[in-house]
Coordinates of C-alpha atoms in Angstrom, one line a residue:
M109 CA 107.8 102.2 106.4
K110 CA 104.6 104.1 106.7
H111 CA 101.5 102.1 107.8
I112 CA 98.7 103.2 105.5
H113 CA 95.9 100.7 105.9
S114 CA 94.5 97.9 108.0
G115 CA 92.0 95.6 106.3
K116 CA 90.1 92.7 107.9
V117 CA 93.2 90.4 107.5
R118 CA 96.0 92.4 105.8
D119 CA 98.0 95.4 106.7
L120 CA 99.5 97.7 104.1
Y121 CA 102.7 99.7 104.4
E122 CA 104.3 102.2 102.1
D123 CA 108.0 101.6 101.4
G124 CA 109.5 104.0 98.8
D125 CA 107.8 103.3 95.5
S126 CA 106.4 100.0 96.5
L127 CA 103.9 98.6 99.0
L128 CA 104.3 95.9 101.6
L129 CA 101.3 93.7 101.9
V130 CA 101.4 91.8 105.2
A131 CA 98.9 89.0 106.0
S132 CA 98.0 88.7 109.7
D133 CA 96.6 85.7 111.5
R134 CA 93.3 87.5 111.9
V135 CA 90.2 85.7 110.6
S136 CA 87.0 87.4 109.5
V137 CA 83.6 85.9 108.9
Y138 CA 80.5 87.7 107.8
D139 CA 82.7 90.8 107.4
V140 CA 83.6 90.8 111.1
V141 CA 87.1 90.2 112.4
L142 CA 86.9 87.6 115.2
P143 CA 89.0 88.3 118.3
T144 CA 91.0 85.0 118.2
P145 CA 93.8 84.6 115.6
I146 CA 94.6 81.3 113.8
P147 CA 98.3 80.6 114.2
D148 CA 100.3 80.6 110.9
K149 CA 97.2 81.6 108.9
G150 CA 98.9 84.7 107.4
A151 CA 102.0 82.8 106.3
L152 CA 100.0 79.9 104.9
L153 CA 97.7 82.2 102.8
T154 CA 100.6 84.4 101.6
Q155 CA 102.6 81.4 100.4
L156 CA 99.6 79.7 98.8
S157 CA 98.7 83.0 97.0
N158 CA 102.3 83.4 95.9
W159 CA 102.2 79.9 94.5
W160 CA 99.1 80.7 92.5
F161 CA 100.5 84.0 91.3
E162 CA 103.4 82.1 89.8
Y163 CA 101.2 79.4 88.3
L164 CA 99.1 82.2 86.6
S165 CA 102.1 84.3 85.7
D166 CA 100.8 85.2 82.3
V167 CA 98.0 87.2 84.0
P168 CA 99.5 90.6 85.0
N169 CA 99.8 90.7 88.8
H170 CA 101.0 93.1 91.5
V171 CA 103.9 91.0 92.9
L172 CA 107.3 92.5 92.9
S173 CA 109.1 90.2 95.4
A174 CA 108.1 87.5 97.9
T175 CA 111.6 87.6 99.5
D176 CA 112.5 91.3 99.7
V177 CA 110.7 92.0 102.9
P178 CA 111.7 92.8 106.5
D179 CA 112.7 89.8 108.6
E180 CA 109.9 90.4 111.0
F181 CA 107.4 89.8 108.2
A182 CA 109.2 87.0 106.4
G183 CA 106.9 84.4 105.0
R184 CA 103.7 86.4 105.5
A185 CA 104.5 89.5 103.4
V186 CA 104.9 90.3 99.8
R187 CA 106.3 93.5 98.1
V188 CA 103.8 94.7 95.5
K189 CA 103.2 97.5 93.0
P190 CA 100.7 100.2 94.1
L191 CA 97.5 99.8 92.1
K192 CA 94.5 102.0 91.6
M193 CA 92.0 99.4 92.7
V194 CA 88.7 98.7 90.8
Q195 CA 85.8 99.2 93.2
V196 CA 84.2 95.8 92.4
E197 CA 84.7 92.4 94.1
C198 CA 85.0 90.0 91.2
I199 CA 83.6 86.6 92.0
A200 CA 83.4 83.5 89.9
R201 CA 81.2 80.6 90.8
G202 CA 81.3 77.0 89.5
Y203 CA 79.1 75.5 92.1
L204 CA 76.0 76.6 94.0
S205 CA 76.8 77.5 97.6
G206 CA 76.8 80.3 100.1
S207 CA 75.1 83.6 99.2
G208 CA 74.7 82.4 95.7
L209 CA 72.6 79.5 96.9
K210 CA 70.4 81.8 99.0
E211 CA 69.9 84.2 96.1
Y212 CA 69.0 81.3 93.8
E213 CA 66.5 79.9 96.2
R214 CA 64.8 83.3 96.3
T215 CA 64.9 84.2 92.7
G216 CA 66.1 81.3 90.5
S217 CA 69.1 83.4 89.5
V218 CA 72.4 84.7 90.8
S219 CA 73.5 88.3 90.1
G220 CA 70.9 88.5 87.4
I221 CA 72.0 85.2 85.7
A222 CA 69.1 82.8 85.4
L223 CA 70.0 79.2 86.3
P224 CA 68.2 75.9 85.6
A225 CA 65.4 75.0 88.0
G226 CA 65.9 72.3 90.6
L227 CA 69.5 72.9 91.5
R228 CA 70.6 71.8 95.0
E229 CA 73.2 73.0 97.4
G230 CA 76.6 72.1 96.1
D231 CA 75.5 71.3 92.6
R232 CA 77.9 72.1 89.8
L233 CA 76.7 74.9 87.5
P234 CA 76.4 74.3 83.8
E235 CA 79.3 76.7 83.4
P236 CA 81.2 79.1 85.7
I237 CA 79.4 82.4 86.1
F238 CA 80.6 86.0 87.0
T239 CA 78.7 87.2 90.1
P240 CA 80.3 90.5 91.2
T241 CA 79.5 92.4 94.4
T242 CA 80.1 95.9 95.7
K243 CA 83.4 96.6 97.5
A244 CA 82.2 98.1 100.8
A245 CA 84.6 100.1 102.9
E246 CA 82.5 99.1 105.9
G247 CA 79.7 96.6 106.4
H248 CA 78.6 93.9 104.0
D249 CA 79.3 93.7 100.2
E250 CA 76.1 93.5 98.2
P251 CA 75.4 91.5 95.1
I252 CA 75.4 93.4 91.8
T253 CA 74.8 92.4 88.2
F254 CA 77.1 92.6 85.2
D255 CA 75.1 95.5 83.9
D256 CA 75.8 97.4 87.2
V257 CA 79.5 96.9 86.6
V258 CA 79.1 98.2 83.0
R259 CA 77.4 101.3 84.4
Q260 CA 80.2 101.8 86.9
E261 CA 83.3 100.9 84.9
G262 CA 82.2 101.0 81.3
R263 CA 81.5 98.0 79.0
E264 CA 85.0 97.4 77.8
V265 CA 86.4 97.2 81.4
A266 CA 83.5 95.2 82.7
E267 CA 83.9 92.6 80.0
R268 CA 87.6 92.4 80.7
L269 CA 87.0 92.0 84.5
R270 CA 84.6 89.2 83.7
E271 CA 86.9 87.5 81.2
L272 CA 89.9 87.7 83.6
T273 CA 87.9 86.5 86.6
L274 CA 86.5 83.5 84.8
D275 CA 89.9 82.7 83.3
V276 CA 91.6 82.7 86.7
Y277 CA 88.9 80.6 88.3
S278 CA 88.6 78.1 85.5
R279 CA 92.3 77.5 85.3
G280 CA 92.7 77.3 89.0
A281 CA 89.7 75.0 89.4
A282 CA 91.1 72.7 86.7
Y283 CA 94.5 72.4 88.4
A284 CA 92.9 71.9 91.8
A285 CA 90.7 69.1 90.5
E286 CA 93.9 67.2 89.5
R287 CA 94.9 67.5 93.2
G288 CA 91.6 66.2 94.5
V289 CA 90.2 69.6 95.4
I290 CA 87.0 71.3 94.2
I291 CA 87.3 75.1 94.1
A292 CA 83.6 76.0 94.3
D293 CA 84.0 79.7 93.9
T294 CA 86.6 82.4 94.3
K295 CA 86.9 86.2 94.8
V296 CA 89.6 88.2 93.0
E297 CA 90.4 91.9 92.9
F298 CA 91.9 94.0 90.2
G299 CA 93.5 97.4 89.9
W300 CA 95.2 99.6 87.4
D301 CA 99.0 99.5 86.9
G302 CA 99.1 102.5 84.5
E303 CA 96.9 101.3 81.7
V304 CA 97.1 97.6 82.6
L305 CA 94.4 95.8 84.4
T306 CA 96.3 93.9 87.1
L307 CA 95.5 91.1 89.6
G308 CA 96.0 92.3 93.1
D309 CA 95.4 91.3 96.8
E310 CA 95.4 87.5 97.0
V311 CA 94.5 84.8 94.5
L312 CA 92.7 81.4 94.9
T313 CA 93.5 81.1 98.6
S314 CA 91.4 79.1 101.0
D315 CA 90.3 82.5 102.5
S316 CA 89.1 83.9 99.1
S317 CA 87.7 80.6 97.8
R318 CA 85.6 77.6 98.8
Y319 CA 87.8 74.5 98.8
W320 CA 86.0 71.1 99.0
P321 CA 87.6 67.6 99.0
A322 CA 86.4 66.1 95.6
A323 CA 86.1 62.6 97.0
E324 CA 83.5 63.7 99.5
W325 CA 81.5 66.0 97.2
E326 CA 77.8 65.2 97.5
P327 CA 75.3 67.8 96.2
G328 CA 72.2 68.4 98.3
R329 CA 74.0 69.1 101.6
P330 CA 76.7 71.4 103.0
Q331 CA 80.2 70.2 101.9
R332 CA 83.2 69.6 104.1
S333 CA 85.6 72.4 103.4
F334 CA 89.3 73.2 103.6
D335 CA 88.6 76.9 104.1
K336 CA 87.2 79.4 106.5
Q337 CA 83.6 78.1 105.9
F338 CA 84.4 75.9 108.8
V339 CA 84.8 78.9 111.0
R340 CA 81.7 80.6 109.5
D341 CA 79.7 77.5 110.3
W342 CA 81.0 77.4 113.9
A343 CA 80.3 81.1 114.4
A344 CA 76.7 80.7 113.0
S345 CA 76.1 77.8 115.4
T346 CA 76.8 80.0 118.4
G347 CA 73.7 82.1 117.8
W348 CA 75.9 85.1 117.1
D349 CA 74.0 87.9 115.3
K350 CA 76.8 88.5 112.8
E351 CA 77.4 92.0 114.1
P352 CA 80.5 93.2 115.9
P353 CA 82.0 92.1 118.2
G354 CA 82.4 88.5 117.1
P355 CA 82.7 85.5 119.5
E356 CA 86.0 84.2 120.8
I357 CA 87.0 81.0 119.0
P358 CA 87.6 77.9 121.2
A359 CA 91.0 76.2 121.1
D360 CA 89.7 73.1 119.4
I361 CA 88.1 75.1 116.6
V362 CA 91.4 77.2 116.2
A363 CA 93.4 73.9 115.9
A364 CA 91.0 72.4 113.4
T365 CA 91.0 75.6 111.3
R366 CA 94.8 75.7 111.2
R367 CA 94.8 72.0 110.1
K368 CA 92.4 72.9 107.2
Y369 CA 94.5 75.8 106.0
T370 CA 97.6 73.6 106.2
E371 CA 95.8 70.8 104.3
A372 CA 94.7 73.2 101.5
Y373 CA 98.2 74.5 101.1
E374 CA 99.8 71.1 101.0
L375 CA 97.3 69.6 98.5
I376 CA 97.6 72.5 96.0
T377 CA 101.3 73.1 96.2
G378 CA 102.6 69.6 96.8
N379 CA 104.8 71.0 99.6
V380 CA 104.9 70.0 103.2
W381 CA 104.1 72.9 105.4
S382 CA 106.9 73.9 107.8
A383 CA 106.2 76.8 110.1

């Protein structure tokens, strides 16, 4: 196999006509990879993503096989179709949090979408919204509007990206709610498989989404999370300036983060995690 790309979390290998997407135990926050891995993270996220791909199997996706992978990558790799990736990060938000909250506090809108006045952190939005960002090769992704996507990709493709993103989010959020989990927002990526717009990378994982326990949801404050927001909050509390290099993660934060990823996997899939 030929190693062709290392992302913040995943490594990509070329293997004949297919690609092997391997999830590492690296964790990135604020677009910086921290020096301390989270044990089993790559396997947990891969298997959670595979579960969601199967649940959303009517949406074209890049998965060829979750089992036809080298033994050394078993459990944390998936064989996929090569796609020509769309250069847009497609984000759906159902609740006000994170960068969306900050933008709303400044402007009363998110990605050009005006929202009702008086919303608080963690409030549910009147309906899910499409809030895309750039897809930066380096540095931070920047918010863009739907009209920006239209200018870049054309109206028909932009509308399809928005439709698919909101469909994936809404269906995933509805299922998760039945399992006691709020999915506040999620990021998905699409690429072209010939003429077919196809879901790639990962889907609805606790790295690409905000997972909150529904029983503890209380707007007006930060929410307890099952996702890497826990690591973001810890990193921010250290006084780190969010520029490389990132801080080493203490052992207790590593252990707590692993528990959160495991809890998210078990709540959504109904399976007991076994490393």
